[in-house]
mmCIF file of C-alpha atoms in Angstrom:
data_model
loop_
_atom_site.group_PDB
_atom_site.id
_atom_site.type_symbol
_atom_site.label_atom_id
_atom_site.label_comp_id
_atom_site.label_asym_id
_atom_site.label_seq_id
_atom_site.Cartn_x
_atom_site.Cartn_y
_atom_site.Cartn_z
ATOM 1 C CA UNK A 80 127.944 82.809 110.973
ATOM 2 C CA UNK A 81 130.674 85.274 111.026
ATOM 3 C CA UNK A 82 129.664 87.527 114.620
ATOM 4 C CA UNK A 83 128.718 90.911 112.650
ATOM 5 C CA UNK A 84 131.680 92.761 114.561
ATOM 6 C CA UNK A 85 134.512 90.730 112.311
ATOM 7 C CA UNK A 86 133.631 90.412 108.670
ATOM 8 C CA UNK A 87 136.778 89.808 107.372
ATOM 9 C CA UNK A 88 136.794 86.200 110.304
ATOM 10 C CA UNK A 89 135.859 83.821 107.461
ATOM 11 C CA UNK A 90 137.425 85.708 104.870
ATOM 12 C CA UNK A 91 140.523 85.088 107.210
ATOM 13 C CA UNK A 92 139.663 80.888 107.939
ATOM 14 C CA UNK A 93 139.120 80.511 103.803
ATOM 15 C CA UNK A 94 142.441 81.649 103.518
ATOM 16 C CA UNK A 95 143.886 79.346 106.677
ATOM 17 C CA UNK A 96 141.768 76.410 105.379
ATOM 18 C CA UNK A 97 143.190 76.934 101.071
ATOM 19 C CA UNK A 98 146.708 76.883 102.361
ATOM 20 C CA UNK A 99 146.351 73.609 104.405
ATOM 21 C CA UNK A 100 144.467 71.907 101.733
ATOM 22 C CA UNK A 101 147.797 73.522 99.551
ATOM 23 C CA UNK A 102 149.934 72.149 101.968
ATOM 24 C CA UNK A 103 148.318 68.123 102.137
ATOM 25 C CA UNK A 104 146.798 67.423 98.792
ATOM 26 C CA UNK A 105 149.088 69.596 96.117
ATOM 27 C CA UNK A 106 148.841 72.884 94.868
ATOM 28 C CA UNK A 107 146.440 71.776 92.071
ATOM 29 C CA UNK A 108 144.147 70.447 93.761
ATOM 30 C CA UNK A 109 144.267 74.421 96.158
ATOM 31 C CA UNK A 110 143.846 76.015 92.948
ATOM 32 C CA UNK A 111 140.790 74.215 92.049
ATOM 33 C CA UNK A 112 139.087 75.083 95.575
ATOM 34 C CA UNK A 113 140.350 78.423 94.937
ATOM 35 C CA UNK A 114 138.523 78.352 91.897
ATOM 36 C CA UNK A 115 135.248 77.493 93.591
ATOM 37 C CA UNK A 116 135.979 79.758 96.334
ATOM 38 C CA UNK A 117 135.373 82.341 93.566
ATOM 39 C CA UNK A 118 132.330 80.732 92.040
ATOM 40 C CA UNK A 119 130.528 80.991 95.706
ATOM 41 C CA UNK A 120 131.694 84.141 96.383
ATOM 42 C CA UNK A 121 130.705 85.861 92.934
ATOM 43 C CA UNK A 122 127.293 83.966 93.413
ATOM 44 C CA UNK A 123 126.492 85.884 96.560
ATOM 45 C CA UNK A 124 127.927 88.597 95.401
ATOM 46 C CA UNK A 125 124.826 88.597 92.104
ATOM 47 C CA UNK A 126 122.304 87.078 94.891
ATOM 48 C CA UNK A 127 123.289 90.909 97.203
ATOM 49 C CA UNK A 128 123.950 92.878 94.102
ATOM 50 C CA UNK A 129 120.472 92.079 92.701
ATOM 51 C CA UNK A 130 118.567 92.177 96.411
ATOM 52 C CA UNK A 131 120.270 95.662 96.331
ATOM 53 C CA UNK A 132 118.787 96.834 92.775
ATOM 54 C CA UNK A 133 114.524 95.708 93.871
ATOM 55 C CA UNK A 134 115.645 97.235 97.339
ATOM 56 C CA UNK A 135 116.275 100.854 95.654
ATOM 57 C CA UNK A 136 113.603 100.440 92.348
ATOM 58 C CA UNK A 137 111.374 100.235 94.995
ATOM 59 C CA UNK A 138 111.838 103.578 96.720
ATOM 60 C CA UNK A 139 112.860 101.751 99.887
ATOM 61 C CA UNK A 140 114.805 103.928 101.755
ATOM 62 C CA UNK A 141 113.985 103.440 105.535
ATOM 63 C CA UNK A 142 115.339 98.897 104.829
ATOM 64 C CA UNK A 143 117.917 100.575 102.366
ATOM 65 C CA UNK A 144 119.349 102.881 105.234
ATOM 66 C CA UNK A 145 119.337 99.314 107.612
ATOM 67 C CA UNK A 146 121.306 97.848 105.149
ATOM 68 C CA UNK A 147 124.337 99.889 104.963
ATOM 69 C CA UNK A 148 124.343 100.621 108.565
ATOM 70 C CA UNK A 149 124.650 96.813 109.572
ATOM 71 C CA UNK A 150 127.189 95.975 110.479
ATOM 72 C CA UNK A 151 127.707 92.529 108.771
ATOM 73 C CA UNK A 152 125.983 93.315 105.541
ATOM 74 C CA UNK A 153 127.622 96.661 104.576
ATOM 75 C CA UNK A 154 130.929 94.881 104.929
ATOM 76 C CA UNK A 155 129.492 92.329 102.110
ATOM 77 C CA UNK A 156 128.735 95.275 99.895
ATOM 78 C CA UNK A 157 131.352 96.744 100.277
ATOM 79 C CA UNK A 158 133.151 93.489 99.869
ATOM 80 C CA UNK A 159 131.612 92.988 96.605
ATOM 81 C CA UNK A 160 131.732 97.130 96.356
ATOM 82 C CA UNK A 161 127.879 97.125 95.974
ATOM 83 C CA UNK A 162 127.799 99.408 98.322
ATOM 84 C CA UNK A 163 125.812 103.122 98.207
ATOM 85 C CA UNK A 164 128.039 104.910 99.815
ATOM 86 C CA UNK A 165 131.601 105.623 99.151
ATOM 87 C CA UNK A 166 134.203 105.610 101.364
ATOM 88 C CA UNK A 167 134.235 109.730 102.515
ATOM 89 C CA UNK A 168 130.846 109.891 102.162
ATOM 90 C CA UNK A 169 130.699 107.097 104.980
ATOM 91 C CA UNK A 170 133.712 108.120 106.583
ATOM 92 C CA UNK A 171 132.303 111.396 106.891
ATOM 93 C CA UNK A 172 129.420 110.270 108.021
ATOM 94 C CA UNK A 173 131.352 107.948 111.110
ATOM 95 C CA UNK A 174 133.656 110.715 111.981
ATOM 96 C CA UNK A 175 130.097 113.057 112.032
ATOM 97 C CA UNK A 176 128.281 110.267 113.836
ATOM 98 C CA UNK A 177 131.586 109.733 116.602
ATOM 99 C CA UNK A 178 132.076 113.328 117.535
ATOM 100 C CA UNK A 179 129.540 114.305 119.962
ATOM 101 C CA UNK A 180 130.780 111.420 122.140
ATOM 102 C CA UNK A 181 134.511 112.864 122.097
ATOM 103 C CA UNK A 182 132.891 116.159 123.403
ATOM 104 C CA UNK A 183 133.952 117.522 119.398
ATOM 105 C CA UNK A 184 132.432 120.047 118.449
ATOM 106 C CA UNK A 185 131.996 120.997 114.425
ATOM 107 C CA UNK A 186 135.369 121.211 112.242
ATOM 108 C CA UNK A 187 136.759 119.600 115.049
ATOM 109 C CA UNK A 188 137.746 116.861 112.687
ATOM 110 C CA UNK A 189 137.212 116.653 108.811
ATOM 111 C CA UNK A 190 138.215 114.466 106.666
ATOM 112 C CA UNK A 191 141.147 116.396 104.302
ATOM 113 C CA UNK A 192 141.762 113.491 102.494
ATOM 114 C CA UNK A 193 141.805 109.375 101.040
ATOM 115 C CA UNK A 194 145.156 108.642 99.518
ATOM 116 C CA UNK A 195 145.193 105.601 96.233
ATOM 117 C CA UNK A 196 146.544 104.132 98.736
ATOM 118 C CA UNK A 197 143.956 104.307 101.212
ATOM 119 C CA UNK A 198 145.047 105.955 104.009
ATOM 120 C CA UNK A 199 142.365 108.114 104.977
ATOM 121 C CA UNK A 200 144.041 111.340 105.736
ATOM 122 C CA UNK A 201 142.223 113.586 109.333
ATOM 123 C CA UNK A 202 142.395 117.013 110.524
ATOM 124 C CA UNK A 203 141.837 116.993 114.445
ATOM 125 C CA UNK A 204 141.460 120.290 115.446
ATOM 126 C CA UNK A 205 143.348 119.856 119.429
ATOM 127 C CA UNK A 206 140.448 121.212 122.036
ATOM 128 C CA UNK A 207 142.650 119.490 125.010
ATOM 129 C CA UNK A 208 145.812 120.390 124.824
ATOM 130 C CA UNK A 209 147.949 119.172 127.633
ATOM 131 C CA UNK A 210 145.724 116.446 128.355
ATOM 132 C CA UNK A 211 147.139 113.589 126.288
ATOM 133 C CA UNK A 212 145.275 111.002 127.650
ATOM 134 C CA UNK A 213 142.607 112.491 126.387
ATOM 135 C CA UNK A 214 143.660 113.170 123.020
ATOM 136 C CA UNK A 215 144.911 109.556 122.196
ATOM 137 C CA UNK A 216 140.680 108.770 123.808
ATOM 138 C CA UNK A 217 139.570 110.595 121.052
ATOM 139 C CA UNK A 218 142.665 109.344 118.187
ATOM 140 C CA UNK A 219 142.063 106.073 119.068
ATOM 141 C CA UNK A 220 138.010 106.370 118.845
ATOM 142 C CA UNK A 221 138.858 108.045 115.262
ATOM 143 C CA UNK A 222 139.871 105.286 113.594
ATOM 144 C CA UNK A 223 138.491 103.482 115.123
ATOM 145 C CA UNK A 224 135.323 104.984 113.809
ATOM 146 C CA UNK A 225 136.629 104.906 110.952
ATOM 147 C CA UNK A 226 137.816 101.616 110.599
ATOM 148 C CA UNK A 227 134.953 99.935 110.892
ATOM 149 C CA UNK A 228 132.825 102.247 108.612
ATOM 150 C CA UNK A 229 135.678 102.019 106.167
ATOM 151 C CA UNK A 230 137.570 98.676 105.765
ATOM 152 C CA UNK A 231 139.427 99.409 102.928
ATOM 153 C CA UNK A 232 140.778 102.247 104.231
ATOM 154 C CA UNK A 233 144.781 100.902 105.298
ATOM 155 C CA UNK A 234 145.702 103.683 107.589
ATOM 156 C CA UNK A 235 144.510 106.819 109.136
ATOM 157 C CA UNK A 236 146.881 110.075 109.620
ATOM 158 C CA UNK A 237 145.247 112.608 111.804
ATOM 159 C CA UNK A 238 147.557 116.056 112.055
ATOM 160 C CA UNK A 239 147.055 117.722 114.236
ATOM 161 C CA UNK A 240 145.968 121.683 114.924
ATOM 162 C CA UNK A 241 146.338 123.735 117.812
ATOM 163 C CA UNK A 242 143.017 125.868 118.312
ATOM 164 C CA UNK A 243 143.536 129.226 118.176
ATOM 165 C CA UNK A 244 143.162 130.646 121.196
ATOM 166 C CA UNK A 245 140.416 132.656 121.902
ATOM 167 C CA UNK A 246 140.678 136.318 121.287
ATOM 168 C CA UNK A 247 139.743 138.558 125.164
ATOM 169 C CA UNK A 248 137.497 141.431 125.793
ATOM 170 C CA UNK A 249 139.983 144.254 127.397
ATOM 171 C CA UNK A 250 138.354 145.801 129.212
ATOM 172 C CA UNK A 251 139.754 149.858 129.775
ATOM 173 C CA UNK A 252 140.057 152.045 132.600
ATOM 174 C CA UNK A 253 137.326 154.066 131.605
ATOM 175 C CA UNK A 254 138.719 157.863 130.206
ATOM 176 C CA UNK A 255 138.603 160.616 133.099
ATOM 177 C CA UNK A 256 135.208 163.133 133.257
ATOM 178 C CA UNK A 257 135.705 166.661 131.024
ATOM 179 C CA UNK A 258 135.202 169.014 133.904
ATOM 180 C CA UNK A 259 131.413 169.862 134.427
ATOM 181 C CA UNK A 260 129.920 166.502 133.273
ATOM 182 C CA UNK A 261 127.559 165.720 134.591
ATOM 183 C CA UNK A 262 127.503 162.039 136.223
#
């Protein structure tokens, strides 16, 4: 059973085994093994698609929500291009869920775009200027949240913008009272 935190481990292991098989038995045998793996993956993908269709047809919102929130199931749905939420939606949700734990306010982090190369571009309004360790922690936390929500993202680019300085209320001295004015 694959670790729910590492959906890619079985795929990585399959690649290693196919490489070893290619070296031991030759290219023809490796091609047949690859075809077998593709066929099994397609079978499981078709089964997942049918399960998802049944859940949606039954309008089972809570089970659908739970399935899409489970890391292993969500990873499989993404692998088979069956996840009901697109990449942008999943990234925005991950940012919204991560933001409060990092002490960020609404609007402090936003998804600018997802490029054709799979790069997620984020804008972070710097609220902790001069605090490099905190910025690093925030950046790493955002990158991790995006990677977990959208493993198809190849890289996360974060551009920081300086938070505008707050406007200070200027208190002026009281104007002199006109002669004869009552206090």
